[in-house]
Amino acid sequence: MALFKLPFTNKDTKKIHNSYDKVPDHIAIIMDGNGRWAQKKGLPRIAGHREGMDNIKRIVKIANTYNVKILTLYAFSTENWKRPSTEIDFLMKLPIDFLQHYLPELIEENVRIQTIGEIDDLPINTQTAILRAIENTSHNTGLILNIAINYGSKFEIVQSIKSICNDILQGEYKVDDITEETITEHLYTSHLTDPDLLIRTSGELRLSNFLLWQSAYSELWFTDTFWPDFDEEEFEKAINDYQKRKRRYGGI
Ligand code: FPP
């Protein structure tokens, strides 16, 4: 049985102790509502993205305290290229800023950074910052902070199928040998367990091309709170609700 770290706060010790029982190993989050958060405050949308970036650090710290193993965050989708170029440029700089500010702390917290998505299509300085962070944290053994960037689930599945077809053409196996595991093994997430809990902030109730294959049996949790305001209390609420769910995977 996992040994949990001490609670990071004793605001409500009982609740937090209960929360350590049956914590999801893998939490995936659609960090939505940055733009609306900013608009509500009369700020430009990019101010919401910056605040959203800072919130990543706060939530990583909390997730780590809960002994979550994997935190997958949807930072930029393959569809987000449709946004105005000024916003895209800003979003592409955020990983650089984030890592400049927070990498030393993340290393201290034993966080391992990974990504899913087509990194090669990102601006070169964004790629460099990300690859350096992946390298510098590769020996860490704590929480995996898995950033989905230039990620699209349908694209991922298409790539998986293409790769399987190539394997077949190479004579590695036959069409009849393809199983669900074959598809899983060819996804970006082949080395990860599926998300146990998938959270979306900001009141939108959809998956937006995020982890469609992997979330087949994830528990879904939605909140009206915008991502920059998604805090420790909200995180606890999601965990507490998850703990009440009965995961039957189609059984009884
Ligand atoms: C969705 O909110 C959010 C995004 C498309 C970007 C999320 C990115 C971050 C939180 C920071 C990324 C930083 C790193 C380090 C990877 P929205 O802008 O669509 O919100 P809206 O629906 O209110 O307009």
PDB file of C-alpha atoms and ligand atoms in Angstrom:
ATOM      1  CA  MET A   1       0.000   0.000   0.000  1.00  0.00           C
ATOM      2  CA  ALA A   2       1.265   3.485  -0.870  1.00  0.00           C
ATOM      3  CA  LEU A   3       2.555   5.621   1.977  1.00  0.00           C
ATOM      4  CA  PHE A   4       1.127   9.083   1.620  1.00  0.00           C
ATOM      5  CA  LYS A   5       2.959  12.261   2.502  1.00  0.00           C
ATOM      6  CA  LEU A   6       1.635  14.446   5.279  1.00  0.00           C
ATOM      7  CA  PRO A   7      -1.257  16.719   4.292  1.00  0.00           C
ATOM      8  CA  PHE A   8      -0.072  20.063   2.938  1.00  0.00           C
ATOM      9  CA  THR A   9      -2.664  21.879   5.035  1.00  0.00           C
ATOM     10  CA  ASN A  10      -4.642  21.064   8.128  1.00  0.00           C
ATOM     11  CA  LYS A  11      -7.623  23.228   7.162  1.00  0.00           C
ATOM     12  CA  ASP A  12      -9.898  20.201   7.355  1.00  0.00           C
ATOM     13  CA  THR A  13      -7.773  17.311   8.479  1.00  0.00           C
ATOM     14  CA  LYS A  14     -10.535  14.704   8.521  1.00  0.00           C
ATOM     15  CA  LYS A  15     -11.624  15.433   4.997  1.00  0.00           C
ATOM     16  CA  ILE A  16      -8.055  15.422   3.778  1.00  0.00           C
ATOM     17  CA  HIS A  17      -7.242  12.146   5.524  1.00  0.00           C
ATOM     18  CA  ASN A  18     -10.293  10.578   3.904  1.00  0.00           C
ATOM     19  CA  SER A  19      -9.062  11.961   0.621  1.00  0.00           C
ATOM     20  CA  TYR A  20      -5.881   9.916   0.821  1.00  0.00           C
ATOM     21  CA  ASP A  21      -7.897   6.762   0.430  1.00  0.00           C
ATOM     22  CA  LYS A  22      -8.435   5.739  -3.206  1.00  0.00           C
ATOM     23  CA  VAL A  23      -6.758   8.696  -4.856  1.00  0.00           C
ATOM     24  CA  PRO A  24      -6.797   8.547  -8.681  1.00  0.00           C
ATOM     25  CA  ASP A  25      -3.389   7.546 -10.040  1.00  0.00           C
ATOM     26  CA  HIS A  26      -3.872   9.517 -13.223  1.00  0.00           C
ATOM     27  CA  ILE A  27      -5.770  12.803 -13.400  1.00  0.00           C
ATOM     28  CA  ALA A  28      -6.274  14.545 -16.750  1.00  0.00           C
ATOM     29  CA  ILE A  29      -7.446  18.149 -16.866  1.00  0.00           C
ATOM     30  CA  ILE A  30      -8.918  20.302 -19.628  1.00  0.00           C
ATOM     31  CA  MET A  31      -7.820  23.699 -18.314  1.00  0.00           C
ATOM     32  CA  ASP A  32     -10.636  25.767 -19.782  1.00  0.00           C
ATOM     33  CA  GLY A  33     -11.890  29.289 -19.074  1.00  0.00           C
ATOM     34  CA  ASN A  34      -8.700  31.375 -19.098  1.00  0.00           C
ATOM     35  CA  GLY A  35     -10.168  33.828 -21.620  1.00  0.00           C
ATOM     36  CA  ARG A  36     -13.451  34.262 -19.734  1.00  0.00           C
ATOM     37  CA  TRP A  37     -11.595  34.627 -16.424  1.00  0.00           C
ATOM     38  CA  ALA A  38      -9.675  37.542 -17.930  1.00  0.00           C
ATOM     39  CA  GLN A  39     -12.718  39.082 -19.634  1.00  0.00           C
ATOM     40  CA  LYS A  40     -14.633  39.055 -16.353  1.00  0.00           C
ATOM     41  CA  LYS A  41     -11.846  41.114 -14.834  1.00  0.00           C
ATOM     42  CA  GLY A  42     -11.652  43.476 -17.809  1.00  0.00           C
ATOM     43  CA  LEU A  43      -8.242  42.088 -18.769  1.00  0.00           C
ATOM     44  CA  PRO A  44      -6.944  40.845 -22.136  1.00  0.00           C
ATOM     45  CA  ARG A  45      -7.349  37.107 -22.754  1.00  0.00           C
ATOM     46  CA  ILE A  46      -3.602  36.553 -22.491  1.00  0.00           C
ATOM     47  CA  ALA A  47      -3.724  37.681 -18.840  1.00  0.00           C
ATOM     48  CA  GLY A  48      -5.978  34.674 -18.251  1.00  0.00           C
ATOM     49  CA  HIS A  49      -3.494  32.357 -19.922  1.00  0.00           C
ATOM     50  CA  ARG A  50      -0.678  33.728 -17.759  1.00  0.00           C
ATOM     51  CA  GLU A  51      -2.710  33.203 -14.599  1.00  0.00           C
ATOM     52  CA  GLY A  52      -3.606  29.733 -15.916  1.00  0.00           C
ATOM     53  CA  MET A  53       0.086  28.998 -16.307  1.00  0.00           C
ATOM     54  CA  ASP A  54       0.780  29.980 -12.690  1.00  0.00           C
ATOM     55  CA  ASN A  55      -2.103  27.787 -11.590  1.00  0.00           C
ATOM     56  CA  ILE A  56      -0.403  24.780 -13.176  1.00  0.00           C
ATOM     57  CA  LYS A  57       2.385  25.108 -10.624  1.00  0.00           C
ATOM     58  CA  ARG A  58      -0.096  25.334  -7.738  1.00  0.00           C
ATOM     59  CA  ILE A  59      -2.061  22.279  -8.890  1.00  0.00           C
ATOM     60  CA  VAL A  60       1.089  20.223  -9.533  1.00  0.00           C
ATOM     61  CA  LYS A  61       2.128  20.876  -5.954  1.00  0.00           C
ATOM     62  CA  ILE A  62      -1.269  19.823  -4.613  1.00  0.00           C
ATOM     63  CA  ALA A  63      -1.471  16.733  -6.840  1.00  0.00           C
ATOM     64  CA  ASN A  64       2.003  15.738  -5.706  1.00  0.00           C
ATOM     65  CA  THR A  65       0.941  16.025  -2.088  1.00  0.00           C
ATOM     66  CA  TYR A  66      -1.948  13.691  -2.802  1.00  0.00           C
ATOM     67  CA  ASN A  67       0.489  11.218  -4.310  1.00  0.00           C
ATOM     68  CA  VAL A  68      -1.152  11.418  -7.739  1.00  0.00           C
ATOM     69  CA  LYS A  69       1.152   9.577 -10.126  1.00  0.00           C
ATOM     70  CA  ILE A  70       0.313  11.260 -13.436  1.00  0.00           C
ATOM     71  CA  LEU A  71      -1.181  14.681 -14.157  1.00  0.00           C
ATOM     72  CA  THR A  72      -1.988  15.217 -17.828  1.00  0.00           C
ATOM     73  CA  LEU A  73      -2.816  18.826 -18.711  1.00  0.00           C
ATOM     74  CA  TYR A  74      -4.348  19.953 -22.012  1.00  0.00           C
ATOM     75  CA  ALA A  75      -2.266  23.028 -22.820  1.00  0.00           C
ATOM     76  CA  PHE A  76      -2.765  23.399 -26.584  1.00  0.00           C
ATOM     77  CA  SER A  77      -4.898  21.357 -28.960  1.00  0.00           C
ATOM     78  CA  THR A  78      -4.380  20.739 -32.667  1.00  0.00           C
ATOM     79  CA  GLU A  79      -7.522  22.899 -33.118  1.00  0.00           C
ATOM     80  CA  ASN A  80      -6.080  25.831 -31.138  1.00  0.00           C
ATOM     81  CA  TRP A  81      -4.038  26.868 -34.210  1.00  0.00           C
ATOM     82  CA  LYS A  82      -7.316  28.468 -35.398  1.00  0.00           C
ATOM     83  CA  ARG A  83      -6.904  31.230 -32.773  1.00  0.00           C
ATOM     84  CA  PRO A  84      -5.543  34.704 -33.618  1.00  0.00           C
ATOM     85  CA  SER A  85      -1.794  34.604 -34.196  1.00  0.00           C
ATOM     86  CA  THR A  86      -1.096  36.998 -31.293  1.00  0.00           C
ATOM     87  CA  GLU A  87      -2.771  34.586 -28.868  1.00  0.00           C
ATOM     88  CA  ILE A  88      -0.985  31.578 -30.389  1.00  0.00           C
ATOM     89  CA  ASP A  89       2.367  33.374 -30.098  1.00  0.00           C
ATOM     90  CA  PHE A  90       1.646  34.083 -26.439  1.00  0.00           C
ATOM     91  CA  LEU A  91       0.582  30.502 -25.750  1.00  0.00           C
ATOM     92  CA  MET A  92       3.751  29.216 -27.413  1.00  0.00           C
ATOM     93  CA  LYS A  93       5.882  31.365 -25.102  1.00  0.00           C
ATOM     94  CA  LEU A  94       4.153  30.136 -21.939  1.00  0.00           C
ATOM     95  CA  PRO A  95       6.004  26.819 -21.664  1.00  0.00           C
ATOM     96  CA  ILE A  96       9.273  28.756 -21.908  1.00  0.00           C
ATOM     97  CA  ASP A  97       8.205  31.176 -19.142  1.00  0.00           C
ATOM     98  CA  PHE A  98       6.796  28.375 -17.062  1.00  0.00           C
ATOM     99  CA  LEU A  99       9.985  26.358 -17.182  1.00  0.00           C
ATOM    100  CA  GLN A 100      12.188  29.415 -16.607  1.00  0.00           C
ATOM    101  CA  HIS A 101      10.190  30.254 -13.476  1.00  0.00           C
ATOM    102  CA  TYR A 102       9.334  26.855 -12.092  1.00  0.00           C
ATOM    103  CA  LEU A 103      11.733  24.179 -13.334  1.00  0.00           C
ATOM    104  CA  PRO A 104      14.049  24.354 -10.287  1.00  0.00           C
ATOM    105  CA  GLU A 105      11.071  23.958  -7.938  1.00  0.00           C
ATOM    106  CA  LEU A 106       9.640  21.133 -10.020  1.00  0.00           C
ATOM    107  CA  ILE A 107      12.983  19.349  -9.892  1.00  0.00           C
ATOM    108  CA  GLU A 108      13.066  19.838  -6.132  1.00  0.00           C
ATOM    109  CA  GLU A 109       9.590  18.302  -5.935  1.00  0.00           C
ATOM    110  CA  ASN A 110      10.840  15.282  -7.906  1.00  0.00           C
ATOM    111  CA  VAL A 111       8.421  16.008 -10.788  1.00  0.00           C
ATOM    112  CA  ARG A 112       9.106  14.370 -14.123  1.00  0.00           C
ATOM    113  CA  ILE A 113       8.041  16.353 -17.170  1.00  0.00           C
ATOM    114  CA  GLN A 114       6.744  14.614 -20.263  1.00  0.00           C
ATOM    115  CA  THR A 115       4.620  15.631 -23.235  1.00  0.00           C
ATOM    116  CA  ILE A 116       2.095  14.190 -25.628  1.00  0.00           C
ATOM    117  CA  GLY A 117       1.417  15.805 -29.003  1.00  0.00           C
ATOM    118  CA  GLU A 118       3.366  16.869 -32.060  1.00  0.00           C
ATOM    119  CA  ILE A 119       6.216  18.765 -30.440  1.00  0.00           C
ATOM    120  CA  ASP A 120       8.130  19.025 -33.739  1.00  0.00           C
ATOM    121  CA  ASP A 121       5.598  21.551 -35.083  1.00  0.00           C
ATOM    122  CA  LEU A 122       6.105  24.000 -32.203  1.00  0.00           C
ATOM    123  CA  PRO A 123       8.379  27.062 -32.531  1.00  0.00           C
ATOM    124  CA  ILE A 124      11.977  25.992 -32.070  1.00  0.00           C
ATOM    125  CA  ASN A 125      12.571  27.884 -28.800  1.00  0.00           C
ATOM    126  CA  THR A 126       9.437  26.298 -27.297  1.00  0.00           C
ATOM    127  CA  GLN A 127      10.666  22.865 -28.380  1.00  0.00           C
ATOM    128  CA  THR A 128      14.116  23.523 -26.936  1.00  0.00           C
ATOM    129  CA  ALA A 129      12.734  24.597 -23.541  1.00  0.00           C
ATOM    130  CA  ILE A 130      10.431  21.570 -23.374  1.00  0.00           C
ATOM    131  CA  LEU A 131      13.066  19.056 -24.479  1.00  0.00           C
ATOM    132  CA  ARG A 132      15.526  20.463 -21.955  1.00  0.00           C
ATOM    133  CA  ALA A 133      12.947  20.124 -19.172  1.00  0.00           C
ATOM    134  CA  ILE A 134      12.148  16.554 -20.216  1.00  0.00           C
ATOM    135  CA  GLU A 135      15.857  15.740 -20.154  1.00  0.00           C
ATOM    136  CA  ASN A 136      16.542  17.523 -16.840  1.00  0.00           C
ATOM    137  CA  THR A 137      13.698  15.753 -15.071  1.00  0.00           C
ATOM    138  CA  SER A 138      14.038  12.346 -16.711  1.00  0.00           C
ATOM    139  CA  HIS A 139      15.569  10.760 -13.606  1.00  0.00           C
ATOM    140  CA  ASN A 140      12.929  12.110 -11.240  1.00  0.00           C
ATOM    141  CA  THR A 141      10.650   9.503  -9.748  1.00  0.00           C
ATOM    142  CA  GLY A 142       7.683  11.553  -8.479  1.00  0.00           C
ATOM    143  CA  LEU A 143       4.613  12.898 -10.237  1.00  0.00           C
ATOM    144  CA  ILE A 144       4.666  12.773 -14.033  1.00  0.00           C
ATOM    145  CA  LEU A 145       3.569  16.162 -15.329  1.00  0.00           C
ATOM    146  CA  ASN A 146       2.396  15.199 -18.783  1.00  0.00           C
ATOM    147  CA  ILE A 147       1.729  18.264 -20.927  1.00  0.00           C
ATOM    148  CA  ALA A 148      -0.562  17.734 -23.907  1.00  0.00           C
ATOM    149  CA  ILE A 149       0.660  20.322 -26.386  1.00  0.00           C
ATOM    150  CA  ASN A 150      -0.258  20.431 -30.055  1.00  0.00           C
ATOM    151  CA  TYR A 151      -2.264  17.379 -29.076  1.00  0.00           C
ATOM    152  CA  GLY A 152      -5.344  15.988 -30.812  1.00  0.00           C
ATOM    153  CA  SER A 153      -6.815  12.637 -29.978  1.00  0.00           C
ATOM    154  CA  LYS A 154      -8.131  11.873 -33.470  1.00  0.00           C
ATOM    155  CA  PHE A 155      -4.731  12.695 -34.981  1.00  0.00           C
ATOM    156  CA  GLU A 156      -3.100  10.451 -32.371  1.00  0.00           C
ATOM    157  CA  ILE A 157      -5.390   7.554 -33.296  1.00  0.00           C
ATOM    158  CA  VAL A 158      -4.741   8.073 -37.018  1.00  0.00           C
ATOM    159  CA  GLN A 159      -0.982   8.031 -36.338  1.00  0.00           C
ATOM    160  CA  SER A 160      -1.404   4.850 -34.345  1.00  0.00           C
ATOM    161  CA  ILE A 161      -3.251   3.173 -37.228  1.00  0.00           C
ATOM    162  CA  LYS A 162      -0.607   4.307 -39.748  1.00  0.00           C
ATOM    163  CA  SER A 163       2.127   2.931 -37.542  1.00  0.00           C
ATOM    164  CA  ILE A 164       0.316  -0.404 -37.172  1.00  0.00           C
ATOM    165  CA  CYS A 165      -0.138  -0.603 -40.968  1.00  0.00           C
ATOM    166  CA  ASN A 166       3.603  -0.044 -41.383  1.00  0.00           C
ATOM    167  CA  ASP A 167       4.357  -2.815 -38.881  1.00  0.00           C
ATOM    168  CA  ILE A 168       2.098  -5.142 -40.871  1.00  0.00           C
ATOM    169  CA  LEU A 169       3.797  -4.183 -44.138  1.00  0.00           C
ATOM    170  CA  GLN A 170       7.130  -4.997 -42.466  1.00  0.00           C
ATOM    171  CA  GLY A 171       5.700  -8.431 -41.636  1.00  0.00           C
ATOM    172  CA  GLU A 172       5.832  -7.882 -37.866  1.00  0.00           C
ATOM    173  CA  TYR A 173       2.272  -9.192 -37.370  1.00  0.00           C
ATOM    174  CA  LYS A 174      -0.953  -9.817 -39.252  1.00  0.00           C
ATOM    175  CA  VAL A 175      -4.213  -7.826 -39.465  1.00  0.00           C
ATOM    176  CA  ASP A 176      -5.972 -10.497 -37.397  1.00  0.00           C
ATOM    177  CA  ASP A 177      -3.411 -10.004 -34.614  1.00  0.00           C
ATOM    178  CA  ILE A 178      -4.568  -6.406 -33.988  1.00  0.00           C
ATOM    179  CA  THR A 179      -6.171  -5.995 -30.577  1.00  0.00           C
ATOM    180  CA  GLU A 180      -7.127  -3.032 -28.404  1.00  0.00           C
ATOM    181  CA  GLU A 181      -3.655  -3.304 -26.851  1.00  0.00           C
ATOM    182  CA  THR A 182      -2.069  -2.895 -30.304  1.00  0.00           C
ATOM    183  CA  ILE A 183      -3.793   0.491 -30.695  1.00  0.00           C
ATOM    184  CA  THR A 184      -2.947   1.486 -27.101  1.00  0.00           C
ATOM    185  CA  GLU A 185       0.708   0.592 -27.614  1.00  0.00           C
ATOM    186  CA  HIS A 186       0.936   2.932 -30.613  1.00  0.00           C
ATOM    187  CA  LEU A 187      -0.502   6.014 -28.908  1.00  0.00           C
ATOM    188  CA  TYR A 188       1.614   8.807 -27.374  1.00  0.00           C
ATOM    189  CA  THR A 189       0.426   7.505 -24.014  1.00  0.00           C
ATOM    190  CA  SER A 190       1.635   3.919 -24.523  1.00  0.00           C
ATOM    191  CA  HIS A 191       3.793   4.130 -21.377  1.00  0.00           C
ATOM    192  CA  LEU A 192       1.045   5.585 -19.181  1.00  0.00           C
ATOM    193  CA  THR A 193      -2.032   4.183 -17.488  1.00  0.00           C
ATOM    194  CA  ASP A 194      -5.381   5.583 -18.636  1.00  0.00           C
ATOM    195  CA  PRO A 195      -6.777   8.588 -16.741  1.00  0.00           C
ATOM    196  CA  ASP A 196      -8.844   7.561 -13.731  1.00  0.00           C
ATOM    197  CA  LEU A 197     -10.365  11.010 -13.417  1.00  0.00           C
ATOM    198  CA  LEU A 198     -10.869  13.564 -16.179  1.00  0.00           C
ATOM    199  CA  ILE A 199     -11.670  17.120 -15.079  1.00  0.00           C
ATOM    200  CA  ARG A 200     -12.887  20.004 -17.219  1.00  0.00           C
ATOM    201  CA  THR A 201     -13.141  23.491 -15.810  1.00  0.00           C
ATOM    202  CA  SER A 202     -15.293  26.468 -16.923  1.00  0.00           C
ATOM    203  CA  GLY A 203     -18.709  24.821 -17.291  1.00  0.00           C
ATOM    204  CA  GLU A 204     -18.214  23.350 -20.770  1.00  0.00           C
ATOM    205  CA  LEU A 205     -19.367  19.737 -20.997  1.00  0.00           C
ATOM    206  CA  ARG A 206     -17.322  18.124 -23.740  1.00  0.00           C
ATOM    207  CA  LEU A 207     -14.020  16.332 -24.318  1.00  0.00           C
ATOM    208  CA  SER A 208     -12.742  18.514 -27.188  1.00  0.00           C
ATOM    209  CA  ASN A 209     -10.606  15.837 -28.828  1.00  0.00           C
ATOM    210  CA  PHE A 210      -8.738  15.036 -25.600  1.00  0.00           C
ATOM    211  CA  LEU A 211      -7.712  11.448 -24.767  1.00  0.00           C
ATOM    212  CA  LEU A 212     -10.760   9.939 -26.510  1.00  0.00           C
ATOM    213  CA  TRP A 213      -9.382   6.400 -26.544  1.00  0.00           C
ATOM    214  CA  GLN A 214      -7.765   6.597 -23.118  1.00  0.00           C
ATOM    215  CA  SER A 215     -10.826   8.025 -21.349  1.00  0.00           C
ATOM    216  CA  ALA A 216     -13.176   5.180 -22.310  1.00  0.00           C
ATOM    217  CA  TYR A 217     -13.633   4.384 -18.609  1.00  0.00           C
ATOM    218  CA  SER A 218     -12.408   7.561 -16.948  1.00  0.00           C
ATOM    219  CA  GLU A 219     -14.632   9.171 -14.373  1.00  0.00           C
ATOM    220  CA  LEU A 220     -15.649  12.619 -15.643  1.00  0.00           C
ATOM    221  CA  TRP A 221     -15.885  15.671 -13.390  1.00  0.00           C
ATOM    222  CA  PHE A 222     -17.017  19.105 -14.477  1.00  0.00           C
ATOM    223  CA  THR A 223     -16.929  22.414 -12.645  1.00  0.00           C
ATOM    224  CA  ASP A 224     -18.114  25.924 -13.550  1.00  0.00           C
ATOM    225  CA  THR A 225     -14.913  27.366 -12.070  1.00  0.00           C
ATOM    226  CA  PHE A 226     -12.521  28.899 -14.594  1.00  0.00           C
ATOM    227  CA  TRP A 227      -9.086  27.279 -14.695  1.00  0.00           C
ATOM    228  CA  PRO A 228      -7.168  30.174 -13.043  1.00  0.00           C
ATOM    229  CA  ASP A 229      -9.531  29.877 -10.031  1.00  0.00           C
ATOM    230  CA  PHE A 230      -9.378  26.073  -9.838  1.00  0.00           C
ATOM    231  CA  ASP A 231      -7.728  25.750  -6.451  1.00  0.00           C
ATOM    232  CA  GLU A 232      -6.970  23.313  -3.661  1.00  0.00           C
ATOM    233  CA  GLU A 233     -10.602  23.284  -2.538  1.00  0.00           C
ATOM    234  CA  GLU A 234     -11.866  22.436  -6.042  1.00  0.00           C
ATOM    235  CA  PHE A 235      -9.204  19.766  -6.387  1.00  0.00           C
ATOM    236  CA  GLU A 236     -10.356  18.198  -3.136  1.00  0.00           C
ATOM    237  CA  LYS A 237     -13.990  18.313  -4.284  1.00  0.00           C
ATOM    238  CA  ALA A 238     -13.088  16.432  -7.459  1.00  0.00           C
ATOM    239  CA  ILE A 239     -11.148  13.810  -5.494  1.00  0.00           C
ATOM    240  CA  ASN A 240     -13.938  13.427  -2.931  1.00  0.00           C
ATOM    241  CA  ASP A 241     -16.540  12.926  -5.677  1.00  0.00           C
ATOM    242  CA  TYR A 242     -14.267  10.440  -7.433  1.00  0.00           C
ATOM    243  CA  GLN A 243     -13.998   8.450  -4.229  1.00  0.00           C
ATOM    244  CA  LYS A 244     -17.777   8.054  -4.139  1.00  0.00           C
ATOM    245  CA  ARG A 245     -17.960   6.672  -7.674  1.00  0.00           C
ATOM    246  CA  LYS A 246     -18.294   2.946  -8.300  1.00  0.00           C
ATOM    247  CA  ARG A 247     -16.130   1.999 -11.245  1.00  0.00           C
ATOM    248  CA  ARG A 248     -17.693  -1.060 -12.833  1.00  0.00           C
ATOM    249  CA  TYR A 249     -16.079  -1.000 -16.291  1.00  0.00           C
ATOM    250  CA  GLY A 250     -19.292  -2.363 -17.805  1.00  0.00           C
ATOM    251  CA  GLY A 251     -19.680  -5.076 -15.145  1.00  0.00           C
ATOM    252  CA  ILE A 252     -22.176  -5.096 -12.289  1.00  0.00           C
TER     253      ILE A 252
HETATM  254  C1  FPP B   1      -8.497  27.172 -22.698  1.00  0.00           C
HETATM  255  O1  FPP B   1      -9.089  28.343 -22.196  1.00  0.00           O
HETATM  256  C2  FPP B   1      -7.076  27.215 -22.427  1.00  0.00           C
HETATM  257  C3  FPP B   1      -6.099  27.108 -23.352  1.00  0.00           C
HETATM  258  C4  FPP B   1      -6.357  26.884 -24.788  1.00  0.00           C
HETATM  259  C5  FPP B   1      -4.695  27.247 -22.983  1.00  0.00           C
HETATM  260  C6  FPP B   1      -4.330  26.587 -21.681  1.00  0.00           C
HETATM  261  C7  FPP B   1      -2.937  26.935 -21.364  1.00  0.00           C
HETATM  262  C8  FPP B   1      -2.474  27.188 -20.123  1.00  0.00           C
HETATM  263  C9  FPP B   1      -3.334  27.118 -18.926  1.00  0.00           C
HETATM  264  C10 FPP B   1      -1.055  27.521 -19.886  1.00  0.00           C
HETATM  265  C11 FPP B   1      -0.116  26.593 -20.610  1.00  0.00           C
HETATM  266  C12 FPP B   1       1.203  26.621 -19.984  1.00  0.00           C
HETATM  267  C13 FPP B   1       2.094  25.629 -20.025  1.00  0.00           C
HETATM  268  C14 FPP B   1       3.269  25.720 -19.186  1.00  0.00           C
HETATM  269  C15 FPP B   1       1.962  24.449 -20.846  1.00  0.00           C
HETATM  270  P1  FPP B   1      -9.704  29.399 -23.197  1.00  0.00           P
HETATM  271  O2  FPP B   1      -8.732  30.438 -23.502  1.00  0.00           O
HETATM  272  O3  FPP B   1     -10.272  28.695 -24.392  1.00  0.00           O
HETATM  273  O4  FPP B   1     -10.843  29.988 -22.305  1.00  0.00           O
HETATM  274  P2  FPP B   1     -12.225  30.569 -22.811  1.00  0.00           P
HETATM  275  O5  FPP B   1     -13.038  29.386 -23.207  1.00  0.00           O
HETATM  276  O6  FPP B   1     -12.741  31.270 -21.604  1.00  0.00           O
HETATM  277  O7  FPP B   1     -11.947  31.493 -23.940  1.00  0.00           O
END
